[in-house]
Short mmCIF file of C-alpha atoms in Angstrom, two decimals:
data_model
loop_
_atom_site.label_atom_id
_atom_site.label_comp_id
_atom_site.label_asym_id
_atom_site.label_seq_id
_atom_site.Cartn_x
_atom_site.Cartn_y
_atom_site.Cartn_z
CA MET O 18 40.28 2.63 5.03
CA ASP O 19 41.15 -1.03 5.66
CA PHE O 20 38.69 -2.75 3.37
CA GLN O 21 39.46 -5.35 0.74
CA ARG O 22 36.86 -5.76 -1.98
CA VAL O 23 35.90 -9.37 -2.59
CA ASP O 24 35.24 -10.58 -6.13
CA ARG O 25 31.60 -11.68 -6.08
CA TYR O 26 32.08 -14.31 -8.76
CA ILE O 27 34.81 -16.00 -6.75
CA CYS O 28 32.74 -15.86 -3.55
CA SER O 29 29.59 -17.21 -5.21
CA GLU O 30 29.86 -20.97 -4.90
CA SER O 31 27.38 -21.58 -7.69
CA PHE O 32 24.43 -20.05 -9.46
CA ASN O 33 22.17 -21.33 -6.67
CA THR O 34 24.21 -19.77 -3.86
CA PRO O 35 24.74 -16.13 -4.83
CA LEU O 36 26.75 -13.89 -2.56
CA ILE O 37 24.48 -11.78 -0.34
CA SER O 38 25.86 -8.48 0.99
CA ILE O 39 24.21 -7.61 4.31
CA ILE O 40 24.65 -3.93 5.19
CA ILE O 41 24.43 -2.60 8.76
CA ALA O 42 24.80 1.11 9.56
CA THR O 43 25.88 1.79 13.15
CA PHE O 44 26.48 4.75 15.42
CA ASN O 45 26.87 4.27 19.16
CA SER O 46 24.95 1.01 18.90
CA GLU O 47 26.65 -0.85 21.76
CA LEU O 48 23.36 -1.92 23.35
CA VAL O 49 21.99 -3.63 20.24
CA ILE O 50 24.74 -4.52 17.77
CA ALA O 51 25.63 -7.87 19.39
CA ASN O 52 22.11 -9.27 18.98
CA CYS O 53 21.93 -7.99 15.41
CA LEU O 54 25.28 -9.49 14.42
CA GLN O 55 24.55 -12.78 16.15
CA SER O 56 21.34 -13.13 14.16
CA VAL O 57 23.27 -12.43 10.94
CA ILE O 58 26.20 -14.81 11.38
CA SER O 59 23.85 -17.54 12.68
CA GLN O 60 22.05 -17.68 9.34
CA SER O 61 21.98 -21.13 7.76
CA TYR O 62 22.85 -19.50 4.45
CA LYS O 63 26.61 -19.06 4.68
CA ASN O 64 27.60 -17.27 1.46
CA ILE O 65 27.28 -13.76 2.86
CA GLU O 66 29.44 -10.73 3.45
CA VAL O 67 28.54 -8.39 6.30
CA ILE O 68 29.46 -4.74 5.89
CA ILE O 69 29.28 -2.66 9.06
CA MET O 70 29.42 1.00 8.09
CA ASP O 71 30.00 2.85 11.34
CA GLY O 72 29.55 6.61 11.65
CA GLY O 73 32.42 7.14 14.08
CA SER O 74 31.04 5.58 17.26
CA TYR O 75 32.67 6.62 20.53
CA ASP O 76 31.10 3.90 22.67
CA LYS O 77 31.88 0.16 22.55
CA THR O 78 30.14 -0.54 19.22
CA LEU O 79 33.36 -1.24 17.32
CA ASP O 80 34.85 -3.34 20.11
CA ILE O 81 31.74 -5.50 20.18
CA ALA O 82 31.66 -5.84 16.40
CA ARG O 83 35.34 -6.81 16.29
CA SER O 84 34.79 -9.43 18.97
CA PHE O 85 32.90 -11.48 16.38
CA LYS O 86 35.77 -13.42 14.85
CA ASP O 87 34.13 -14.01 11.49
CA GLU O 88 36.06 -13.32 8.28
CA ARG O 89 32.81 -12.48 6.50
CA ILE O 90 32.44 -9.31 8.59
CA LYS O 91 34.03 -6.11 7.25
CA ILE O 92 34.06 -3.01 9.44
CA VAL O 93 34.54 0.56 8.25
CA SER O 94 34.34 3.48 10.69
CA GLU O 95 34.27 7.07 9.48
CA LYS O 96 32.03 10.09 9.86
CA ASP O 97 28.95 10.11 7.68
CA ARG O 98 25.88 12.25 7.10
CA GLY O 99 23.37 9.77 8.45
CA ILE O 100 22.10 6.28 7.74
CA TYR O 101 21.44 6.85 4.04
CA ASP O 102 24.95 8.19 3.49
CA ALA O 103 26.30 5.12 5.31
CA TRP O 104 24.19 2.82 3.13
CA ASN O 105 25.47 4.52 -0.03
CA LYS O 106 29.07 3.99 1.05
CA ALA O 107 28.41 0.37 1.94
CA VAL O 108 26.69 -0.33 -1.38
CA ASP O 109 29.75 1.02 -3.22
CA LEU O 110 31.96 -1.34 -1.20
CA SER O 111 29.71 -4.37 -1.52
CA SER O 112 30.44 -7.35 -3.74
CA GLY O 113 27.19 -9.31 -3.55
CA ASP O 114 24.91 -10.41 -6.34
CA TRP O 115 22.12 -9.36 -3.97
CA ILE O 116 22.10 -6.70 -1.25
CA ALA O 117 20.20 -6.62 2.05
CA PHE O 118 19.86 -3.91 4.70
CA ILE O 119 19.20 -4.47 8.39
CA GLY O 120 19.12 -1.94 11.23
CA SER O 121 21.58 -2.28 14.08
CA ASP O 122 18.62 -2.65 16.46
CA ASP O 123 16.91 -5.27 14.27
CA VAL O 124 17.45 -9.03 14.11
CA TYR O 125 16.67 -11.74 11.61
CA TYR O 126 13.61 -13.54 12.93
CA HIS O 127 14.97 -17.05 12.37
CA THR O 128 18.13 -18.75 11.12
CA ASP O 129 16.64 -19.56 7.70
CA ALA O 130 15.59 -15.98 6.90
CA ILE O 131 18.23 -15.39 4.20
CA THR O 132 17.79 -18.92 2.87
CA SER O 133 14.09 -18.26 2.34
CA LEU O 134 14.87 -15.08 0.40
CA VAL O 135 17.46 -16.80 -1.80
CA LYS O 136 15.08 -19.69 -2.51
CA GLY O 137 12.44 -17.12 -3.40
CA ALA O 138 14.83 -15.46 -5.84
CA ALA O 139 15.46 -18.81 -7.54
CA ILE O 140 11.76 -19.32 -8.34
CA SER O 141 10.79 -15.67 -8.86
CA ASN O 142 11.22 -15.58 -12.64
CA GLY O 143 13.83 -12.84 -12.51
CA ALA O 144 12.27 -10.58 -9.87
CA PRO O 145 14.56 -7.65 -8.98
CA VAL O 146 13.46 -7.72 -5.32
CA VAL O 147 12.47 -10.61 -3.06
CA TYR O 148 10.85 -9.82 0.28
CA GLY O 149 8.85 -11.18 3.20
CA ARG O 150 7.11 -9.92 6.31
CA THR O 151 8.47 -7.78 9.15
CA ALA O 152 7.56 -8.15 12.82
CA HIS O 153 7.50 -4.86 14.75
CA GLU O 154 8.45 -4.64 18.41
CA GLY O 155 6.47 -2.65 20.95
CA PRO O 156 7.96 -0.63 23.84
CA ASN O 157 8.16 -3.73 26.06
CA LYS O 158 9.82 -5.89 23.40
CA GLU O 159 6.51 -7.57 22.56
CA ILE O 160 5.43 -8.07 18.94
CA SER O 161 2.99 -5.24 18.30
CA GLY O 162 2.21 -5.90 14.64
CA PHE O 163 3.38 -7.04 11.24
CA SER O 164 3.95 -5.42 7.85
CA GLY O 165 4.54 -6.76 4.37
CA SER O 166 2.01 -8.05 1.86
CA GLU O 167 1.85 -9.32 -1.69
CA TRP O 168 2.74 -6.93 -4.48
CA TYR O 169 -0.32 -6.10 -6.55
CA ASN O 170 -1.80 -3.73 -9.13
CA LEU O 171 1.47 -3.64 -11.08
CA LYS O 172 -0.15 -2.73 -14.40
CA GLY O 173 -1.93 0.15 -12.69
CA PHE O 174 1.29 1.26 -11.05
CA LYS O 175 1.94 4.36 -13.18
CA PHE O 176 4.62 5.35 -10.70
CA ASN O 177 2.00 5.94 -7.99
CA TYR O 178 3.59 3.92 -5.22
CA TYR O 179 1.22 5.11 -2.51
CA LYS O 180 -1.78 4.08 -4.60
CA CYS O 181 -0.24 0.61 -4.78
CA ASN O 182 0.35 0.66 -1.02
CA LEU O 183 4.07 -0.17 -1.54
CA PRO O 184 3.81 -3.21 0.73
CA LEU O 185 7.56 -3.86 0.72
CA PRO O 186 9.42 -3.49 4.05
CA ILE O 187 12.99 -2.52 3.12
CA MET O 188 14.69 -4.50 5.92
CA SER O 189 13.01 -7.81 5.04
CA ALA O 190 14.22 -7.98 1.46
CA ILE O 191 17.12 -8.67 -0.85
CA TYR O 192 17.74 -6.44 -3.86
CA SER O 193 19.39 -7.51 -7.11
CA ARG O 194 22.52 -5.56 -8.01
CA ASP O 195 21.01 -5.05 -11.46
CA PHE O 196 18.08 -3.30 -9.78
CA PHE O 197 20.40 -0.78 -8.13
CA LYS O 198 22.53 0.14 -11.13
CA ASP O 199 23.65 3.74 -10.55
CA GLN O 200 20.86 4.70 -8.14
CA ARG O 201 21.78 5.73 -4.59
CA PHE O 202 19.89 7.11 -1.59
CA ASP O 203 19.19 10.86 -1.56
CA ILE O 204 20.90 12.01 1.64
CA LYS O 205 18.94 15.28 1.64
CA LEU O 206 15.96 13.17 2.72
CA LYS O 207 16.26 12.09 6.35
CA ILE O 208 13.38 9.61 6.70
CA VAL O 209 11.86 8.45 3.39
CA ALA O 210 14.99 8.23 1.23
CA ASP O 211 14.48 4.46 1.03
CA ALA O 212 11.03 4.90 -0.56
CA ASP O 213 12.41 7.53 -2.93
CA TRP O 214 15.31 5.25 -3.88
CA PHE O 215 13.02 2.27 -4.46
CA LEU O 216 10.72 4.33 -6.65
CA ARG O 217 13.58 5.61 -8.80
CA CYS O 218 14.98 2.09 -9.19
CA PHE O 219 11.58 0.70 -10.11
CA ILE O 220 10.91 3.43 -12.67
CA LYS O 221 14.25 2.71 -14.35
CA TRP O 222 13.69 -1.04 -14.18
CA ARG O 223 10.72 -0.88 -16.58
CA LYS O 224 10.41 -4.63 -16.93
CA GLU O 225 7.51 -6.99 -16.36
CA ASN O 226 9.19 -8.63 -13.37
CA SER O 227 7.56 -7.32 -10.22
CA PRO O 228 8.93 -7.75 -6.67
CA TYR O 229 8.41 -11.29 -5.41
CA PHE O 230 6.67 -11.81 -2.06
CA ILE O 231 7.41 -14.83 0.12
CA ASP O 232 3.96 -15.64 1.47
CA ASP O 233 5.16 -17.17 4.72
CA ILE O 234 3.53 -16.40 8.05
CA THR O 235 7.01 -16.35 9.64
CA PRO O 236 8.59 -12.87 9.32
CA VAL O 237 12.06 -12.30 7.89
CA VAL O 238 13.11 -9.53 10.29
CA ARG O 239 12.11 -8.44 13.79
CA MET O 240 12.36 -4.65 13.82
CA GLY O 241 13.37 -2.94 17.05
CA TYR O 242 11.13 -0.42 18.77
CA GLY O 243 11.83 3.27 18.27
CA GLY O 244 12.51 5.78 15.53
CA VAL O 245 9.91 7.17 13.17
CA SER O 246 7.08 4.92 14.30
CA THR O 247 7.24 6.23 17.88
CA ASP O 248 8.08 9.90 17.36
CA ILE O 249 5.36 12.40 16.46
CA SER O 250 7.79 15.04 15.13
CA SER O 251 9.38 12.41 12.89
CA GLN O 252 5.96 11.37 11.60
CA ILE O 253 5.24 14.98 10.65
CA LYS O 254 8.59 15.14 8.88
CA THR O 255 7.83 11.84 7.16
CA THR O 256 4.61 13.27 5.75
CA ARG O 257 6.38 16.38 4.51
CA GLU O 258 9.15 14.35 2.89
CA SER O 259 6.53 12.11 1.27
CA PHE O 260 5.16 15.13 -0.56
CA ILE O 261 8.70 16.04 -1.64
CA VAL O 262 9.29 12.53 -2.99
CA ARG O 263 6.01 12.53 -4.89
CA LYS O 264 6.77 15.88 -6.49
CA LYS O 265 10.35 14.84 -7.26
CA ASN O 266 9.12 11.75 -9.11
CA ASN O 267 6.23 13.47 -10.93
CA ILE O 268 3.48 11.92 -8.81
CA SER O 269 0.35 13.82 -7.86
CA CYS O 270 0.54 15.22 -4.33
CA PHE O 271 -3.19 14.71 -3.82
CA ASN O 272 -3.35 11.33 -2.14
CA MET O 273 -5.85 9.84 0.31
CA GLN O 274 -3.21 7.86 2.18
CA LEU O 275 -1.21 10.99 2.96
CA ILE O 276 -4.38 12.73 4.11
CA LEU O 277 -5.15 9.81 6.43
CA ARG O 278 -1.58 9.87 7.72
CA TYR O 279 -1.96 13.56 8.55
CA ILE O 280 -5.27 12.89 10.35
CA LYS O 281 -3.62 10.08 12.31
CA ILE O 282 -0.81 12.38 13.42
CA MET O 283 -3.22 15.08 14.56
CA VAL O 284 -5.29 12.55 16.54
CA MET O 285 -2.19 11.13 18.22
CA VAL O 286 -0.89 14.62 19.08
CA SER O 287 -4.25 15.36 20.74
CA ILE O 288 -4.13 12.08 22.70
CA LYS O 289 -0.60 12.84 23.89
CA ASN O 290 -1.49 16.40 24.93
CA ILE O 291 -4.69 15.42 26.75
CA PHE O 292 -3.80 12.07 28.36
CA GLY O 293 0.00 12.18 28.58
CA ASN O 294 2.83 9.95 27.41
CA ASN O 295 1.76 6.73 29.17
CA ILE O 296 -1.63 6.54 27.47
CA TYR O 297 -0.10 7.69 24.19
CA ASN O 298 2.60 5.00 24.25
CA SER O 299 0.14 2.23 25.16
CA MET O 300 -2.22 3.18 22.33
CA HIS O 301 0.27 4.10 19.66
CA ASN O 302 1.29 0.75 18.19
CA GLY O 303 -2.16 -0.76 17.90
CA TYR O 304 -3.50 2.50 16.51
CA HIS O 305 -0.73 2.62 13.92
CA PHE O 306 -1.56 -0.79 12.50
CA THR O 307 -5.32 -0.15 12.65
CA ILE O 308 -4.84 2.93 10.48
CA GLN O 309 -2.74 0.91 8.03
CA CYS O 310 -5.57 -1.62 7.70
CA ILE O 311 -8.04 1.20 7.06
CA MET O 312 -5.78 2.58 4.34
CA VAL O 313 -5.55 -0.76 2.57
CA THR O 314 -9.34 -1.13 2.73
CA ILE O 315 -9.86 2.30 1.19
CA PHE O 316 -7.56 1.56 -1.72
CA THR O 317 -9.23 -1.75 -2.48
CA ILE O 318 -12.48 0.21 -2.79
CA PHE O 319 -11.10 3.11 -4.84
#
């Protein structure tokens, strides 16, 4: 493995410019990796390292990544057991004071995205996580909705992250190395390992500092279309894994949000079966965000 670890205290120019490790997991990502990498290296904040953890791509992903002649980019290619395994490996190799994750089919929304997160960290009073909004693409590359909202109800948290709505989009955030400590992603979970990981980190954190939200209308990341949000079978698996995570972390499995998620899935399955894929695809994104709004409303009432 040709990878030289960089001392983060040497790389950090000063207290105000901490080294940010940006982690990208790839596998046969030739159609999207160029846009992702371009958005990363174009950031106005320059004190970054970019770790591409590739799962053994056999297309042109590696060639494209290597064509970016930027010494801040480190590329490792070896077989892995999925995105969470790749993230674990990359975290172990990272040198940053803060760590960020971005999907190979995602892009930073603007060139000051990382700068805004670092500035947020500087005024956050020691927050372990700093995050902003995420823009979600629809099937025709249009913006179909947004996620990310202010952290709230911390004192009522009691490790019930669904009750608190967990408004933190993982891709639009930076995470303090102190927040990670020895916690890694559970690779037995295929979809919600990020939520499980965050919950375990937050439980161990046990400090008053809550995640800090950058209340800016401009998103941090534009998330590509596809994956869990557009696949019914994956949504069913997500719901099942959510129950596993709750049980694993001693949280009650009776939860209104999970019930609503199940109802949503059943409704969408019926729409797909009755009206076909075209109607399903055209309705899916707007329906998804409508349901999320309903969920938030319910939890402000109860």
